[in-house]
Tab-separated table of C-alpha atoms and ligand atoms in Angstrom:
chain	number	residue	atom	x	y	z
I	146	UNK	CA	112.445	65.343	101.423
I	147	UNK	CA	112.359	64.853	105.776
I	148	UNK	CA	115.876	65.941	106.770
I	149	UNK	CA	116.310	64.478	110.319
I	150	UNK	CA	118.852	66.784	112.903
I	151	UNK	CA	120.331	64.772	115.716
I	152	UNK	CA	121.644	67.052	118.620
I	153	UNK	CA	118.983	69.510	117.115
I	154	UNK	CA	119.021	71.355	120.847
I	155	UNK	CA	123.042	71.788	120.926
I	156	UNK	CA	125.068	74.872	119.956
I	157	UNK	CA	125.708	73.624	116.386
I	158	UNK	CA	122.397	71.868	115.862
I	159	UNK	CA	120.065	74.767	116.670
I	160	UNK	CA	122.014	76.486	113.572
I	161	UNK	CA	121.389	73.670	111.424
I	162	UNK	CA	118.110	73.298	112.271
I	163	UNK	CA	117.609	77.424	111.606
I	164	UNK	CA	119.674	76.884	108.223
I	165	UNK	CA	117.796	73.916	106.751
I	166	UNK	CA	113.805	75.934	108.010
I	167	UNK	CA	115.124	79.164	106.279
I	168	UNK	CA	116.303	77.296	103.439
I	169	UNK	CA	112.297	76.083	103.046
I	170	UNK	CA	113.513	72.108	103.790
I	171	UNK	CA	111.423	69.679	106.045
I	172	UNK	CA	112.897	69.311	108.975
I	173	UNK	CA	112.607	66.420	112.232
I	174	UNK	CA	114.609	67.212	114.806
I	175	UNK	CA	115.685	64.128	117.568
I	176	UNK	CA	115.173	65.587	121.219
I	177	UNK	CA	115.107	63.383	124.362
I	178	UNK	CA	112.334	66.125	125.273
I	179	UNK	CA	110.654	68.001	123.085
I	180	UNK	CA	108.887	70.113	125.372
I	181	UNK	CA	111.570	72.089	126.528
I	182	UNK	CA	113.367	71.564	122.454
I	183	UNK	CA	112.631	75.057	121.764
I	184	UNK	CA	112.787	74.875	118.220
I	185	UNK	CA	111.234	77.199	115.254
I	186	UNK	CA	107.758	76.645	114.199
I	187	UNK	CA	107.104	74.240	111.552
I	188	UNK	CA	109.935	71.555	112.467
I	189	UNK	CA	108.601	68.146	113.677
I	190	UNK	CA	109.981	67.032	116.954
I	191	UNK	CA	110.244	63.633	117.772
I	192	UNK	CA	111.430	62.278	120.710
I	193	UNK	CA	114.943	60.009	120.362
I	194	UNK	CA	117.538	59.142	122.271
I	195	UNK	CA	120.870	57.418	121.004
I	196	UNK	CA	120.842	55.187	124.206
I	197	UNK	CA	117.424	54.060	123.291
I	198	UNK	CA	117.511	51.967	120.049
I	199	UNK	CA	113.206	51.448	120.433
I	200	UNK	CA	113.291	55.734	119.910
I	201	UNK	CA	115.051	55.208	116.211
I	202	UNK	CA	112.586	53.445	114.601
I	203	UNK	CA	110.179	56.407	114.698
I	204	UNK	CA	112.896	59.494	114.368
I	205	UNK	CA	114.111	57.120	110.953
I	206	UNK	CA	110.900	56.971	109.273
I	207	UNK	CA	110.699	58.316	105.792
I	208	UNK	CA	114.159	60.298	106.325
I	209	UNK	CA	116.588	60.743	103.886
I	210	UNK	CA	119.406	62.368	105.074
I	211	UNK	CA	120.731	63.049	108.481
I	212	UNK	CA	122.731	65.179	110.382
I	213	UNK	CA	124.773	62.901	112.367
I	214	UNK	CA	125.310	64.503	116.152
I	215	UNK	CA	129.003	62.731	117.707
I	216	UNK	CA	127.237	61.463	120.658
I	217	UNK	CA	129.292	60.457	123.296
I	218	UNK	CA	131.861	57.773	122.009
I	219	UNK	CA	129.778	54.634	121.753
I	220	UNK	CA	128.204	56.263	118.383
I	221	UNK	CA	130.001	54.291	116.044
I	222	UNK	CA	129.147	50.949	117.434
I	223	UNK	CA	125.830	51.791	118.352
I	224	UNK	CA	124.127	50.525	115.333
I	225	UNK	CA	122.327	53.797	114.960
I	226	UNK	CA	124.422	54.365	111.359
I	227	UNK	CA	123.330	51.222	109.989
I	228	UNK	CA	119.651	51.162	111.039
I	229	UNK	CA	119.636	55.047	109.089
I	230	UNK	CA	121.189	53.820	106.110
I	231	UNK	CA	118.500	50.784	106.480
I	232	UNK	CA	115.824	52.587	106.888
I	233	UNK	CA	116.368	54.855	103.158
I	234	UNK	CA	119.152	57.809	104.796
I	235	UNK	CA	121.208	58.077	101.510
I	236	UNK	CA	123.154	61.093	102.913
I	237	UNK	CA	124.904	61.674	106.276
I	238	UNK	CA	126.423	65.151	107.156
I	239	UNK	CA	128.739	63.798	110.202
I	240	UNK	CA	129.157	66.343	113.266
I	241	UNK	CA	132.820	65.358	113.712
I	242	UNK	CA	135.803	67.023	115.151
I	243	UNK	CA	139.475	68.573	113.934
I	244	UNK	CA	140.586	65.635	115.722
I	245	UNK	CA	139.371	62.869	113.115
I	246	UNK	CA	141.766	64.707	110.651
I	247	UNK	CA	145.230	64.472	112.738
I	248	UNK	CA	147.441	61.856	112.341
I	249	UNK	CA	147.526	58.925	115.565
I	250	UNK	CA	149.472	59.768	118.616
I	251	UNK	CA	152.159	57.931	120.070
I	252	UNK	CA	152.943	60.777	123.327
I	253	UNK	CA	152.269	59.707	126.310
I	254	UNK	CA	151.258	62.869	127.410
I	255	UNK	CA	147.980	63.949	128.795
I	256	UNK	CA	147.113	65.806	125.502
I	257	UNK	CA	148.534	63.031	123.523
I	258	UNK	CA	146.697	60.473	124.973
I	259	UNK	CA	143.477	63.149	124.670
I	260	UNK	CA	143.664	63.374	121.106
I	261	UNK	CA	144.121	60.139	120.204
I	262	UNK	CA	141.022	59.558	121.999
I	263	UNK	CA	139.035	62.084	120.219
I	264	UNK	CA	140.681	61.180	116.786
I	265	UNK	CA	139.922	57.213	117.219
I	266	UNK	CA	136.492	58.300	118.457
I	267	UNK	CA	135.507	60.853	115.592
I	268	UNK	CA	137.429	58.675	112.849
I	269	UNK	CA	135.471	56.067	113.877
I	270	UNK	CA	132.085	57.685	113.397
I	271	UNK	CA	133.354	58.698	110.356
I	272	UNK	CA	134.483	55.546	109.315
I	273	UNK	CA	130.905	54.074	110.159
I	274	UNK	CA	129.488	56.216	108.108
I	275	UNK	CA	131.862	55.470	104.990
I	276	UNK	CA	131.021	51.573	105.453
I	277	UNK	CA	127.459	52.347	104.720
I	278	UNK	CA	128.198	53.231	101.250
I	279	UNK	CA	126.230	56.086	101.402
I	280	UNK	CA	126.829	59.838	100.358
I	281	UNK	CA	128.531	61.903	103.293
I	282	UNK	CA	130.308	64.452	103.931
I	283	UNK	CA	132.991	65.162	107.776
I	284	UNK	CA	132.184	68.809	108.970
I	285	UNK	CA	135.406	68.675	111.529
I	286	UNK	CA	134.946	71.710	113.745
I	287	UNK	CA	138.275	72.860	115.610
I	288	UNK	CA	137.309	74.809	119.457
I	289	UNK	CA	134.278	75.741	119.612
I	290	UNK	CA	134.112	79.656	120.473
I	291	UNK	CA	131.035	78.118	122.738
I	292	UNK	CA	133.696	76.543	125.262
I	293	UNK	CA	134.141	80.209	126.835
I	294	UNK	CA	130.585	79.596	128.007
I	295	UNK	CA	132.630	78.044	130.786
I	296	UNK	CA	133.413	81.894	131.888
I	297	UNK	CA	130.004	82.956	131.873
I	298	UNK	CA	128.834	82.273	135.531
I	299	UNK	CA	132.619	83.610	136.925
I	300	UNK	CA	131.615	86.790	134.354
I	301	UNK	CA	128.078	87.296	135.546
I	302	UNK	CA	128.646	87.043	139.302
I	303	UNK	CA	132.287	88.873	139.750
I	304	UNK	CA	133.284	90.086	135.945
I	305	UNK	CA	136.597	88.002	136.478
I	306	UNK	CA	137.837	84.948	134.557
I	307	UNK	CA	140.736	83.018	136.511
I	308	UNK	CA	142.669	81.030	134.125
I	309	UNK	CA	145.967	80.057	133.058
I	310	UNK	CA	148.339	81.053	129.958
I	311	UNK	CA	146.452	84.199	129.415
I	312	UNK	CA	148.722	84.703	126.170
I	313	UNK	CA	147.585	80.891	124.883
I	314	UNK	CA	144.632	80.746	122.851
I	315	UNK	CA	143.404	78.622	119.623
I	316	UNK	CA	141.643	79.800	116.285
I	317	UNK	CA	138.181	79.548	117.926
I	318	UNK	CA	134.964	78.969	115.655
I	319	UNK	CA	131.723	80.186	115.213
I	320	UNK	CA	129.164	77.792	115.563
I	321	UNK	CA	127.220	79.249	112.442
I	322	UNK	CA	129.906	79.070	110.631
I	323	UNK	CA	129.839	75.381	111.011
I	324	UNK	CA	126.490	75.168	110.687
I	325	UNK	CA	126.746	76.605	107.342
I	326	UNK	CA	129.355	74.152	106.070
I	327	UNK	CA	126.950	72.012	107.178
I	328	UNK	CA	124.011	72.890	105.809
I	329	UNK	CA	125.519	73.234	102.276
I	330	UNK	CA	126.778	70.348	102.396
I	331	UNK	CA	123.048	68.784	102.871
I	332	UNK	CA	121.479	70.850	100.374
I	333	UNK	CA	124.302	70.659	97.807
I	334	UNK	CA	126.146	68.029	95.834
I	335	UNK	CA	129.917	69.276	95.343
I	336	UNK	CA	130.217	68.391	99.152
I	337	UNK	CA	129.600	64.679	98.791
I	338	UNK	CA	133.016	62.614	99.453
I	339	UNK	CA	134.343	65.979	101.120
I	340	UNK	CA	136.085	66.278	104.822
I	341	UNK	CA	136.224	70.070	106.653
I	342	UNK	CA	138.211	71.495	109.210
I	343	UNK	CA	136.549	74.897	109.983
I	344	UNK	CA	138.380	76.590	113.001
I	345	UNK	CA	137.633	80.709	112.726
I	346	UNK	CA	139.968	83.237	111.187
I	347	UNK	CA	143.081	83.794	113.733
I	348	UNK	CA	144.280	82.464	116.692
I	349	UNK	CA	142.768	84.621	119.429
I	350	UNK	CA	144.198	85.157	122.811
I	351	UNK	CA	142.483	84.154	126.206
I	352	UNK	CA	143.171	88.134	127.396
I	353	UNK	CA	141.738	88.948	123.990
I	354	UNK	CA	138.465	86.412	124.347
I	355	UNK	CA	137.823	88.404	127.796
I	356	UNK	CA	138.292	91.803	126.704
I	357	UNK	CA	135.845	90.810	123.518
I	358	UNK	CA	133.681	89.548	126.019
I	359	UNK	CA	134.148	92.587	127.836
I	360	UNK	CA	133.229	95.126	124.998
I	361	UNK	CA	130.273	92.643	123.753
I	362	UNK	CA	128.449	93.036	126.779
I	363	UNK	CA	129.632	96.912	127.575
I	364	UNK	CA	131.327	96.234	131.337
I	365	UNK	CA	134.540	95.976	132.427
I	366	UNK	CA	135.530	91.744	132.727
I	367	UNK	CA	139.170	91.086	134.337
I	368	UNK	CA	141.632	88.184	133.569
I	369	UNK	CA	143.386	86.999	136.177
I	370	UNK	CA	145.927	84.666	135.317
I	371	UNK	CA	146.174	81.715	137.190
I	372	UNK	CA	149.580	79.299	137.631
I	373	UNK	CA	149.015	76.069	136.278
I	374	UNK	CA	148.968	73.762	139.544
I	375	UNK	CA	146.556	76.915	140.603
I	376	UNK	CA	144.375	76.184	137.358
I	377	UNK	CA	144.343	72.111	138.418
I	378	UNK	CA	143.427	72.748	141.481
I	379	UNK	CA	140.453	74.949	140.955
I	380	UNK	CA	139.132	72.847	138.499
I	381	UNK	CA	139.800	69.482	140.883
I	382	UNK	CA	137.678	71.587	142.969
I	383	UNK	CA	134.854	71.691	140.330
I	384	UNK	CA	134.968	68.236	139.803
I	385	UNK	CA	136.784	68.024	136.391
I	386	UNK	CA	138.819	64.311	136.344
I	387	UNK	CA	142.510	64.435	136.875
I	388	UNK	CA	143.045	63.826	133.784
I	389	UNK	CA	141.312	66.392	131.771
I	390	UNK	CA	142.931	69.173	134.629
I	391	UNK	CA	146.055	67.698	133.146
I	392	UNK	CA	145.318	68.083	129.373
I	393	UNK	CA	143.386	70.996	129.859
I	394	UNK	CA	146.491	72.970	131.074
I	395	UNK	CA	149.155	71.026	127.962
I	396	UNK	CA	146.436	72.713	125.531
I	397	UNK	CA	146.826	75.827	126.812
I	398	UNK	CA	150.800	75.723	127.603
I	399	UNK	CA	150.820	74.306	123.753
I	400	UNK	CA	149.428	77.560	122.504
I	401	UNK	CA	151.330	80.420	124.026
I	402	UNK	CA	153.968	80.894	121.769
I	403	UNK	CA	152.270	79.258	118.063
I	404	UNK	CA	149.286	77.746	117.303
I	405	UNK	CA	149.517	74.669	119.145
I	406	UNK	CA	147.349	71.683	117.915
I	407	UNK	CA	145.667	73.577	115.602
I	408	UNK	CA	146.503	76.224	113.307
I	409	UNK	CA	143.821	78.548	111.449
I	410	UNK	CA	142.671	76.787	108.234
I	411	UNK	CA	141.168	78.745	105.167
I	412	UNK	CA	138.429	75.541	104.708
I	413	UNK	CA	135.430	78.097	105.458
I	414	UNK	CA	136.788	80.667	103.172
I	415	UNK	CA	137.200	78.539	100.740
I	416	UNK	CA	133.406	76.950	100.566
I	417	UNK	CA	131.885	80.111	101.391
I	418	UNK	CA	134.119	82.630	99.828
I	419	UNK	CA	133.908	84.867	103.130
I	420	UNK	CA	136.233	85.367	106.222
I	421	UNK	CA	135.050	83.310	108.772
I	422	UNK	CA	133.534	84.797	112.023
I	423	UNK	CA	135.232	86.522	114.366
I	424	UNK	CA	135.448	85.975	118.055
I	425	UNK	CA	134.547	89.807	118.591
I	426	UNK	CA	131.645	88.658	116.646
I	427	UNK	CA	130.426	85.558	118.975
I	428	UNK	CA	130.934	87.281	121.989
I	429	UNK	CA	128.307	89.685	120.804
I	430	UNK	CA	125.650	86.875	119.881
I	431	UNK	CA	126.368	85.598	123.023
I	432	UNK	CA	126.012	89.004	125.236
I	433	UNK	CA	123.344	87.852	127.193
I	434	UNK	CA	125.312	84.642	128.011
I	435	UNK	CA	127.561	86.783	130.011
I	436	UNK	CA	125.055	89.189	131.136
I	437	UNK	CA	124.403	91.343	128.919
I	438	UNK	CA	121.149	92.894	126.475
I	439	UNK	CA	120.836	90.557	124.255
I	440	UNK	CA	122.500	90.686	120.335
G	601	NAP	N1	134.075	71.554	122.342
G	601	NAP	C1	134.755	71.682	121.226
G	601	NAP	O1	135.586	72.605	121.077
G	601	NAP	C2	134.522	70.694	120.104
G	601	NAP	C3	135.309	70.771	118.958
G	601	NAP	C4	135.042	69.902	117.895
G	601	NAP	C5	134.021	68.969	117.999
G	601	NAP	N2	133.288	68.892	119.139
G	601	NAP	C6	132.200	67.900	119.194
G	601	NAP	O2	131.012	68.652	119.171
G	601	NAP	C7	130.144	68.203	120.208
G	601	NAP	C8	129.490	69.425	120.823
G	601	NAP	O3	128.669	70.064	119.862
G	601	NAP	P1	127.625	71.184	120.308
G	601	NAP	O4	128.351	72.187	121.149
G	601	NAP	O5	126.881	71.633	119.109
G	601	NAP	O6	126.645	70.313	121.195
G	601	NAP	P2	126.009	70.615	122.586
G	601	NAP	O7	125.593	72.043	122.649
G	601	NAP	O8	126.883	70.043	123.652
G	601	NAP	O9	124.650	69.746	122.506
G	601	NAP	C9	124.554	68.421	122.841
G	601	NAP	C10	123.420	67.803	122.032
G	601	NAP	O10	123.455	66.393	122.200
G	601	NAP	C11	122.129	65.923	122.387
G	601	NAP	N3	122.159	64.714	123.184
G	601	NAP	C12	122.787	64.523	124.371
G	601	NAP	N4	122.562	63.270	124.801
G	601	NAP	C13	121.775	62.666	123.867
G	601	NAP	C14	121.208	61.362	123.751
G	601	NAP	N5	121.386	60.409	124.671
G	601	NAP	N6	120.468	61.086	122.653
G	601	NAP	C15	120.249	62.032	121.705
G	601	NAP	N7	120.765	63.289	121.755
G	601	NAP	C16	121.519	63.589	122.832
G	601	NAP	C17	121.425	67.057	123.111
G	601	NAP	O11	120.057	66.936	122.794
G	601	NAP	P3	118.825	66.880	123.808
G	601	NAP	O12	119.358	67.207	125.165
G	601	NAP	O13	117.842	67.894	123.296
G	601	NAP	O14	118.269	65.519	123.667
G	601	NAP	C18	122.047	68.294	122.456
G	601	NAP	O15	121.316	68.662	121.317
G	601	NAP	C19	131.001	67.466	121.232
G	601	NAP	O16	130.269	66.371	121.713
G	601	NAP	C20	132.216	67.045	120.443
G	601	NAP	O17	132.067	65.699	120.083
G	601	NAP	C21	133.503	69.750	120.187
């Protein structure tokens, strides 16, 4: 059986790619470039791009299931679903996000209007999928623990993060852990039909992220808390759109007090019958991110 990864290169994908090779499966992974893919030994890299529909033909051939990377938005109407399920994919494992799982928005705030984006964008994917009539399972991760990446040049160069809401912060996941999910869920059948939220155990504070990052890489990293209009402006500065400066800071602001958006779910527990990651525990396998020897 030729298992095909899409996003094979990104955070989550590399997992998958390690889970399904360790797990003695044939893998093909789709890179835009596979000389600088990286990948382990023994997986086939062919060269695909989503924007290119003359790449699929080739990255299709002979596959029968799929890990379906979210790219972009335009996914869904792509085509790229159907010409899979066309050309013999009888199972998709869809990449998705937390998002696809929340009910539709009606604020017309900046993080209302952000989520309902995400959700109509994910749901749609998913929906794709569904219409094919094919097996699948939604692995829905909630924030990626790989978003404090962000920190990592501000870490390396001064050991400071500037942020704001030092006291907000979200259940942030592993992305093993939802590579896992995922890669059960292609191996196995009592996944088929299924949708997952996997966020990681507890909420975990911004101060708390830094002084894990801190510890992980063995120097001292400070947090210095930023106002919000502060927090806009630096990241105008950076070139972030107005508009994600604006729901960037209600995510935060959301999350100071409760869980915001998204509370900790027990999904990963529950398939795996272990605690989830912990941040503690990504900031070490990402020590050399931030400067450190690596894990
Ligand atoms: N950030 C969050 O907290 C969060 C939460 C839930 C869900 N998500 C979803 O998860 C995704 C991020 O996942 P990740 O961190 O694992 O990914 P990532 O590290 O951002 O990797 C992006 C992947 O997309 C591939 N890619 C980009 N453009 C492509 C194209 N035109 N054709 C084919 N492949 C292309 C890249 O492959 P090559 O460059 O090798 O071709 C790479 O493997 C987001 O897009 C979002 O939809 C994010």
């Amino acid at each position: 059986m030729t298992i095909l990864v899409t996003g094979a290169t990104g955070n989550i994908g590399r997992r998958v790619v390690d889970g399904l090779v360790g797990a003695g499966q044939r893998v093909r992974a789709m890179v835009r470039d596979p000389r600088t893919a990286r990948l382990p030994d023994g997986v086939e890299l062919v060269h695909g791009d989503f924007t290119k529909p003359k790449t699929w033909q080739a990255a299709l051939k002979g596959v029968e299931r799929v890990y379906l990377f979210p790219f972009a938005y335009v996914m869904s109407e792509s085509g790229f679903v159907e010409q899979a399920a066309s050309a013999g994919v009888h199972r998709f494992v869809v990449h998705s996000a937390a998002a696809a799982g929340f009910s539709p928005f009606d604020d017309a705030s900046a993080l209302g209007r952000h989520l309902e984006e995400e959700r109509e964008a994910h749901r749609g994917l998913e929906l794709t999928v569904e219409a094919t009539g094919r097996e699948w399972t939604h692995v829905r991760p909630g924030l990626l623990a790989a978003g404090a990446l962000g920190w990592a040049s501000g870490i390396r160069a001064e050991g400071v993060v500037r942020a704001p809401y030092g006291e907000s912060g979200y259940p942030l996941v592993h992305e093993a852990d939802v590579a896992e999910v995922a890669v059960a869920a292609m191996l196995t059948d009592r996944h088929v039909g299924e949708a997952y939220t996997i966020t990681g155990p507890v909420k975990v504070t911004q101060v708390e992220q830094v002084a894990a990052i801190a510890t992980a890489i063995g120097s001292p990293v400070r947090f210095e808390e930023l106002t919000p209009e502060q927090a806009r402006s630096t990241w105008l500065a950076e070139g972030y759109p107005a508009e994600t400066t604006r729901w960037l800071v209600e995510l935060l602001a959301a999350a100071v007090d409760g869980p915001g958006v998204l509370p900790p779910t027990g999904t990963y527990e529950e398939i795996t019958g272990r605690t989830p990651r912990t941040f503690a525990r990504w900031a070490f396998d990402h020590a050399a991110d931030f400067g450190g020897e690596p894990a």
